[in-house]
Coordinates of C-alpha atoms and ligand atoms in Angstrom, one line a residue:
X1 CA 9.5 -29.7 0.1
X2 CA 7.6 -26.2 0.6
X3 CA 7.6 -24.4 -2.2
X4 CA 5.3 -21.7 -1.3
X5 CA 4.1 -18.9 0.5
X6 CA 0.0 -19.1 0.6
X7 CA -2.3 -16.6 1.0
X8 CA -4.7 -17.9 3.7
X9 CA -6.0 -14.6 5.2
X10 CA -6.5 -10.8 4.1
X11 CA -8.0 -7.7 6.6
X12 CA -8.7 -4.3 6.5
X13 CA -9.3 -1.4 8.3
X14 CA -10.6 2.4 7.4
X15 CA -11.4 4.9 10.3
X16 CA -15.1 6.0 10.4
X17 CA -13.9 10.1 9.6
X18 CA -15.0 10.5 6.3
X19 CA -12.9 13.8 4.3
X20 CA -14.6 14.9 1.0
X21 CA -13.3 16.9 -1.6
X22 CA -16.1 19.2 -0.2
X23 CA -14.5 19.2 2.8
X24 CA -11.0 20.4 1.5
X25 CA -12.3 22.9 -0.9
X26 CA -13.5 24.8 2.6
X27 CA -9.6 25.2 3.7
X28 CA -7.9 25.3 0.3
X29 CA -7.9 26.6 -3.4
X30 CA -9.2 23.5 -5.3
X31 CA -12.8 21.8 -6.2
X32 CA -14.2 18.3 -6.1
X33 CA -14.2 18.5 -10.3
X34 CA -10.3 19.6 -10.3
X35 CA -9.6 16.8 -7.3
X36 CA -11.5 13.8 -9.3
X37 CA -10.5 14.7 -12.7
X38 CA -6.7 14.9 -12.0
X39 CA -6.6 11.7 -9.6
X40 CA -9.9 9.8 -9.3
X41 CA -10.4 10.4 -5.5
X42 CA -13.7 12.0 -4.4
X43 CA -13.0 10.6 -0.7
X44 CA -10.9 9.9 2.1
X45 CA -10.9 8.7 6.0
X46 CA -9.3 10.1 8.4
X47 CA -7.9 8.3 11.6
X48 CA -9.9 9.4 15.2
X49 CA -7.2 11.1 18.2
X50 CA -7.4 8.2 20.1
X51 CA -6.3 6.0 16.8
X52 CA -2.9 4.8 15.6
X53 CA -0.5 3.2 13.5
X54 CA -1.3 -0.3 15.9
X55 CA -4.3 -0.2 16.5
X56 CA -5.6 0.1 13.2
X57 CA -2.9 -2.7 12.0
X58 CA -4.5 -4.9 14.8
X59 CA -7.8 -4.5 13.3
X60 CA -6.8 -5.5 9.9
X61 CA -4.9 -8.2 11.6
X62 CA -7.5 -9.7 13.6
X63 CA -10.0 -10.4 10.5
X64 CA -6.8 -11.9 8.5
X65 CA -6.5 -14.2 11.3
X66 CA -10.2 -15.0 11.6
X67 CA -10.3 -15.5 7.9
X68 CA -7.2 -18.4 7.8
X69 CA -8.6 -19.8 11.2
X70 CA -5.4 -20.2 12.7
X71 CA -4.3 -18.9 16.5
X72 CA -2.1 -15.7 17.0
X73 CA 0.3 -17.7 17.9
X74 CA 0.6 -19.9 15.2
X75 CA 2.1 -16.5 13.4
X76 CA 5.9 -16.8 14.2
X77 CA 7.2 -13.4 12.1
X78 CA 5.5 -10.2 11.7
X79 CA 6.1 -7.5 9.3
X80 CA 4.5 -4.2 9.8
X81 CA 5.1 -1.8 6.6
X82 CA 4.8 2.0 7.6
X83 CA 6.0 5.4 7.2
X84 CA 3.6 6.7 9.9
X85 CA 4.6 4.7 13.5
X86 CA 3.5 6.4 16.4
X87 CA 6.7 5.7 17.9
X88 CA 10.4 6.3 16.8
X89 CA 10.5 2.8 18.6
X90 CA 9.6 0.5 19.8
X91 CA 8.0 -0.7 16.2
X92 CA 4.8 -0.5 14.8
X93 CA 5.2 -4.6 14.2
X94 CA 6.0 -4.9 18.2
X95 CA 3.4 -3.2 19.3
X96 CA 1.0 -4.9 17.3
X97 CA 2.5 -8.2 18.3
X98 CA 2.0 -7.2 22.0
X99 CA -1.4 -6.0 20.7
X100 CA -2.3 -9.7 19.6
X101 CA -1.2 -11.2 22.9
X102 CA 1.5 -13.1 20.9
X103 CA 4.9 -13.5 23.1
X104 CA 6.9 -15.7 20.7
X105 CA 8.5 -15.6 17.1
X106 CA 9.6 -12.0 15.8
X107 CA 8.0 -8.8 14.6
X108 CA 9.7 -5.3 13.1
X109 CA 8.6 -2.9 10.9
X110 CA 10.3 -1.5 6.9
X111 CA 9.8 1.7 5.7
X112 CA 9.6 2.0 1.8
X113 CA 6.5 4.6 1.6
X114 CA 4.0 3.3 -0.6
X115 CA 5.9 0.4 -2.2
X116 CA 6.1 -0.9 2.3
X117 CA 3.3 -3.4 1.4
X118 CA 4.9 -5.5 -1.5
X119 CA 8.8 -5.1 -0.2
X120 CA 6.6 -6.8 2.9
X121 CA 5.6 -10.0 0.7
X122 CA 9.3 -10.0 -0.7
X123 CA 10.3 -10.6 2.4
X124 CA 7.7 -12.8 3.7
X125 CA 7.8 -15.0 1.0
X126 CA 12.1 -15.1 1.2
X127 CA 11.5 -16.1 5.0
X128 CA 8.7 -18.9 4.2
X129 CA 11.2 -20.2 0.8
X130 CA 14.5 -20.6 2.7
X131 CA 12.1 -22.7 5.8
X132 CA 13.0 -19.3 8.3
X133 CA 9.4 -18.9 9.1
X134 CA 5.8 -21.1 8.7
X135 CA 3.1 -18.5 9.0
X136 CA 4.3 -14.4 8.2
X137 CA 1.7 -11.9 9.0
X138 CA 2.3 -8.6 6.6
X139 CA 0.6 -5.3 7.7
X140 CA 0.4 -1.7 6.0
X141 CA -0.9 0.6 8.3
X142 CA -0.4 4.5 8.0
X143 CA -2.0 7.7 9.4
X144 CA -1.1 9.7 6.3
X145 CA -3.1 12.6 8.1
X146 CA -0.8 13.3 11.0
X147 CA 2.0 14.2 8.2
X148 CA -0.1 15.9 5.5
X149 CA 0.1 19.8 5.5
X150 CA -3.7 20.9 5.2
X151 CA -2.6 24.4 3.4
X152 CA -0.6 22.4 0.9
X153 CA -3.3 21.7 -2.1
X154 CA -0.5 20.2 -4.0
X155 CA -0.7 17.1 -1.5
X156 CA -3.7 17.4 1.1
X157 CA -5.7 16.1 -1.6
X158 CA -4.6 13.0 -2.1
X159 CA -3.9 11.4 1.0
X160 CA -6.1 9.0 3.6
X161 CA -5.4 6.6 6.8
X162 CA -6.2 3.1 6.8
X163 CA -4.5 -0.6 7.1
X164 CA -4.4 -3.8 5.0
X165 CA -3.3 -7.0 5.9
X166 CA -1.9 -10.3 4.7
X167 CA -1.6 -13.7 6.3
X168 CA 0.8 -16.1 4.1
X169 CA 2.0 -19.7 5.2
X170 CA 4.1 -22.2 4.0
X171 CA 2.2 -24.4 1.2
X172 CA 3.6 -26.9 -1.1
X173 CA 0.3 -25.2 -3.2
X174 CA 1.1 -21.5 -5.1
X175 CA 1.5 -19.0 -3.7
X176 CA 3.5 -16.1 -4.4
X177 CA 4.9 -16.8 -7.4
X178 CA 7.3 -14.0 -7.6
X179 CA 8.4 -10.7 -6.0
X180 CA 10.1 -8.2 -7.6
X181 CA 11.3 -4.9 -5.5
X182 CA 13.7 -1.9 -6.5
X183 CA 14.7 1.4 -5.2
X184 CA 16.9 4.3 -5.9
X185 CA 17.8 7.3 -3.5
X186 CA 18.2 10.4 -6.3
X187 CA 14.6 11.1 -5.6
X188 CA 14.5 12.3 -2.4
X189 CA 13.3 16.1 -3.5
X190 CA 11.1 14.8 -5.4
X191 CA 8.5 13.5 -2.6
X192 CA 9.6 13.7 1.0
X193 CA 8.5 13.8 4.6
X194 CA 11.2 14.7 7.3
X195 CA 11.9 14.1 10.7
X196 CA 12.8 16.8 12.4
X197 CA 13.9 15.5 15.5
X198 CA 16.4 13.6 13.6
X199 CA 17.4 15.8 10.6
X200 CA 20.6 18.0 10.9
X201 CA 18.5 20.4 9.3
X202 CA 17.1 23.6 11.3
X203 CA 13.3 24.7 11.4
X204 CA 11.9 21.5 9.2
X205 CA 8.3 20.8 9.9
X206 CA 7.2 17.3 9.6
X207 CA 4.9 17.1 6.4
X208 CA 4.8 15.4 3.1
X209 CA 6.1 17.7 -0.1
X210 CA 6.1 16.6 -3.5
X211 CA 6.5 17.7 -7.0
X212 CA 3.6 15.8 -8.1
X213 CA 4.2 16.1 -11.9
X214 CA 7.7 14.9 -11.6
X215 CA 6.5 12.1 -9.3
X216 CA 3.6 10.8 -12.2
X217 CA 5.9 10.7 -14.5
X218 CA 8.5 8.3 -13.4
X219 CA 5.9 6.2 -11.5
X220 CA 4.2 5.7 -14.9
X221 CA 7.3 4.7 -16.6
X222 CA 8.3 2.7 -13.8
X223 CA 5.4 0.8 -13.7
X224 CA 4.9 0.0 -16.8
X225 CA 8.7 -2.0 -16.3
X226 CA 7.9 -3.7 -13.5
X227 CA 5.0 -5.3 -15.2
X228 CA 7.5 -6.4 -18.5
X229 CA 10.0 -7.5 -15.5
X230 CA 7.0 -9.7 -13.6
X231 CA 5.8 -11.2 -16.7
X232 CA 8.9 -12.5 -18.2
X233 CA 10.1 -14.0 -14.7
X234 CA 7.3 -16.0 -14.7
X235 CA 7.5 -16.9 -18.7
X236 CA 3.5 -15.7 -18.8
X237 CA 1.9 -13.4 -21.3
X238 CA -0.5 -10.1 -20.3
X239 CA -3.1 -12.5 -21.0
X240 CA -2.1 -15.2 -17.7
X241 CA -3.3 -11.9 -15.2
X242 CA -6.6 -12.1 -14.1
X243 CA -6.5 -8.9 -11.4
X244 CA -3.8 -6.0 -11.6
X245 CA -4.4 -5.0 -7.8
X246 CA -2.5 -1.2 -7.9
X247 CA -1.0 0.8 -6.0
X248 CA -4.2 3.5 -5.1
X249 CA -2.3 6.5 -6.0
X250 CA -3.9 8.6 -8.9
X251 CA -6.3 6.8 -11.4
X252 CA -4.5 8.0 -14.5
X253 CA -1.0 6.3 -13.0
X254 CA -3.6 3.4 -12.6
X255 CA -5.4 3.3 -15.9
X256 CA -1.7 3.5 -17.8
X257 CA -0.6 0.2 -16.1
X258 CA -3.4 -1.6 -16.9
X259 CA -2.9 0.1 -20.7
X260 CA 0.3 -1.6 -20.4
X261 CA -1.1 -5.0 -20.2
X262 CA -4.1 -4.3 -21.9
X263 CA -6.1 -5.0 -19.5
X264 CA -9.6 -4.0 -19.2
X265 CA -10.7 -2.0 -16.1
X266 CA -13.5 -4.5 -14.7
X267 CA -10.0 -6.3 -14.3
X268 CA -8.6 -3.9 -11.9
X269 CA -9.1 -3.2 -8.3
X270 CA -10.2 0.2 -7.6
X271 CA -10.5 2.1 -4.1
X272 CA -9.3 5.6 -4.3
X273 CA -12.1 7.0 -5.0
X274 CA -12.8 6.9 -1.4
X275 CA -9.6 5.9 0.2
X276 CA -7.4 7.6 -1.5
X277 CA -3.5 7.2 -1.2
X278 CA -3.2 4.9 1.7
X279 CA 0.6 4.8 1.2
X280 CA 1.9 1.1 2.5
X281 CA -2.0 0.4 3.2
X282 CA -3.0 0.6 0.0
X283 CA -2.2 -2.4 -2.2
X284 CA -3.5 -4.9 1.0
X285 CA -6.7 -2.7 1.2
X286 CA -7.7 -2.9 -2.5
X287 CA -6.1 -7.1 -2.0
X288 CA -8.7 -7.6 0.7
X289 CA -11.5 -5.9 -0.3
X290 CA -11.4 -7.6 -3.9
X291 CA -11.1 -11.3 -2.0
X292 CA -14.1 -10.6 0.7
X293 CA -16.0 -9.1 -2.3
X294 CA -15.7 -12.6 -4.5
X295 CA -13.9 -10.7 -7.3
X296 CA -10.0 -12.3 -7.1
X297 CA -11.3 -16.5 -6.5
X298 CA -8.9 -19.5 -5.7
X299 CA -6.8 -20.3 -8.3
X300 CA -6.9 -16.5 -9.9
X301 CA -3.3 -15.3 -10.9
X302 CA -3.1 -11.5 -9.4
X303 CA -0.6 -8.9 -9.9
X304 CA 0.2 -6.3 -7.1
X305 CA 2.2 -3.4 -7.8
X306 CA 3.6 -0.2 -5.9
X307 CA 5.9 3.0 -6.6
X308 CA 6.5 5.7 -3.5
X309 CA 8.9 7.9 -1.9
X310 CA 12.8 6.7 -2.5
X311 CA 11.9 6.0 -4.8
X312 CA 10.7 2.8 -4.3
X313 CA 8.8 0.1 -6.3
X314 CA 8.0 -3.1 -6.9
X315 CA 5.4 -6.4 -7.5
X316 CA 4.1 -9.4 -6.3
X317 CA 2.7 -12.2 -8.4
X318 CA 0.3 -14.3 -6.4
X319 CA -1.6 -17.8 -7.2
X320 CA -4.9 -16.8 -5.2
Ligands
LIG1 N1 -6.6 22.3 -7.0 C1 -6.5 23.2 -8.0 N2 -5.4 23.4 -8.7 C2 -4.3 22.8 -8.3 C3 -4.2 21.9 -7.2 C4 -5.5 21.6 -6.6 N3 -5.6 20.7 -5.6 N4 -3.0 21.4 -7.1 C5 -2.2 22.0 -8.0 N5 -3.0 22.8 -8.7 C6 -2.6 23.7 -9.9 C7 -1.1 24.0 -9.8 O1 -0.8 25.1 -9.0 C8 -0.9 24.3 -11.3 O2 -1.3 25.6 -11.6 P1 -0.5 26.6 -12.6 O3 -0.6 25.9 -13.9 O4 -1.2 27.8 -12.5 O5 0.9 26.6 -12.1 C9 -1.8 23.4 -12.0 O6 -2.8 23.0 -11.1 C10 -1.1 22.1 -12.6 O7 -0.3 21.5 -11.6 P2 0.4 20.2 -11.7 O8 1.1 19.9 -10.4 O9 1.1 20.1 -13.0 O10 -0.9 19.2 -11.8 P3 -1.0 17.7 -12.2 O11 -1.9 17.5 -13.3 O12 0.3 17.0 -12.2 O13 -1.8 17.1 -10.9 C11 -1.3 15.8 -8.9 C12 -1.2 17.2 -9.6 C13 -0.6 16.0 -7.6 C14 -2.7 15.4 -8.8 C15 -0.5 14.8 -9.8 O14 0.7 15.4 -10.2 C16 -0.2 13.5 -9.2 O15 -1.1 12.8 -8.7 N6 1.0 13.1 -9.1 C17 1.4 11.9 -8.6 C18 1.6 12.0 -7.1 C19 1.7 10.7 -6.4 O16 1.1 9.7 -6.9 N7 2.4 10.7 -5.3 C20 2.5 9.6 -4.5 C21 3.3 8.6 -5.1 S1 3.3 7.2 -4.1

């Protein structure tokens, strides 16, 4: 009987625009010091005109696929995680499906902000478990850039476009070993992007606001629960993790995670510095970069986590 959803290919994709701190400081009242002491990022890219949402997913896509050696078509559900689809629809997870000349199975997109990427294992791994799908292809792709409000120095900061992605299929080997994902809608004036074609309210422009100390706050202390909630699913100790793969959002949100399982930081996988927040792209970015660079091995136990806009948050324990 399958058991398990098996990782068997990761991708990922940064546009060749490279933002500095430098670079913001020119438009706005901030420094590269104030930027990289208060969040870790010194860098970010930035997604071309003639880029989007799809065709940055299909390039993450395309080097999962070559990595697991299977055929497009083999891939019979696709989940594309985003908050940024260049369309209202069709989806972000059709067009990438038409994009990798596949004609069969089913694609669609969630939208849970940053947390997009592991509420897209959950559900990959509940469709390989209950024998709904064989092989689940799970994409965060965003173009943070189009929605960021370049006078706002509160949030242009911190922000950057990019996609990750995740090929999992059905294995009687490990596997995800858990997923764990939550949300809760008080939050919404905390960090919010509109759409102003849809909202009932007048004169909305469509950019990201936050109250960035409020935000820290609960995603620290939310964190640090969803670690204690992983853990004791699984009946493992702090010490059974051998890569907390985060959530690229600010280093010290980072750094107080892996506090919380006393984990040293050559143990965790860093890439804001120059990504910075990739939103649902993040956590497959840092995934992928960490597996092609021979950091997370075969048989490595590997914690992925998330928080963003809902809020949302969540985790995903994975047998590498
Ligand atoms: N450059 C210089 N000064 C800045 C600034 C910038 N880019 N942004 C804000 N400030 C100022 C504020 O105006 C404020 O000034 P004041 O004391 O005169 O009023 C001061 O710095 C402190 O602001 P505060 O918002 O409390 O700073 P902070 O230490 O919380 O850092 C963030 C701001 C945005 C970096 C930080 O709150 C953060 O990263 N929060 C989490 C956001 C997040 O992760 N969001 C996505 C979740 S998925």
């Amino acid at each position: 009987m399958t058991a398990y959803a098996k990782v068997i290919g990761t991708g990922g994709y940064l546009p060749a625009e490279v933002k500095t701190n430098e670079h913001i400081s020119q438009t706005v009242d901030t420094s590269d010091s104030w930027i990289f002491e208060r969040t870790g990022i010194k860098s970010r890219r930035i997604a071309a005109q003639d880029e989007t949402t799809s065709s940055m997913a299909e390039i993450a896509a395309r080097q999962a696929i070559e990595m697991a050696d299977i055929a497009p078509n083999e891939i019979d559900l696709i989940i594309v995680a985003t908050g940024t689809p260049e369309n209202v629809y069709p989806g972000a997870g059709c067009m990438l499906q038409h994009r990798l000349g596949i004609k069969t199975g089913v694609a669609f997109d969630i939208q849970a902000a940053c947390s997009g990427s592991i509420f897209g294992l959950d559900m990959a791994n509940q469709y390989i478990k209950s024998g709904a799908a064989k092989t689940v292809l799970v994409v965060g792709s965003e173009i943070n850039s189009r929605i960021t409000d370049w006078t706002d120095r509160g949030t242009c900061i911190l922000f950057g476009d990019g996609a990750g992605a995740v090929l999992l299929q059905a294995s009687d080997e490990p596997g995800v070993l858990s997923t764990h994902i939550h949300s809760d809608g008080r939050f919404e004036d905390l960090l919010k992007c509109p759409n102003p074609q849809a909202s009932a309210e007048e004169n909305l422009t469509g950019y990201i606001s936050m109250k960035g100390n409020e935000v820290f706050k609960v995603a620290v202390n939310t964190l640090g629960r969803i670690v204690d909630e992983t853990l004791a699913a699984n009946d493992m100790q702090k010490t059974d993790i051998d890569w907390l793969v985060p959530h690229q959002a600010n280093i010290r949100i980072i750094t107080a995670t892996a506090k919380k399982l006393k984990m040293s930081m050559d143990h965790v996988v860093v890439t804001l510095e120059d990504q910075g927040n990739t939103s649902s792209a993040s956590v497959l970015l840092a995934f992928n970069q960490a597996v092609r660079d021979g950091r997370i091995q075969r048989g490595h136990v590997v914690l992925l986590e998330a928080f963003g806009a809902g809020f949302t948050w969540g985790s995903a324990l994975i047998k590498y």
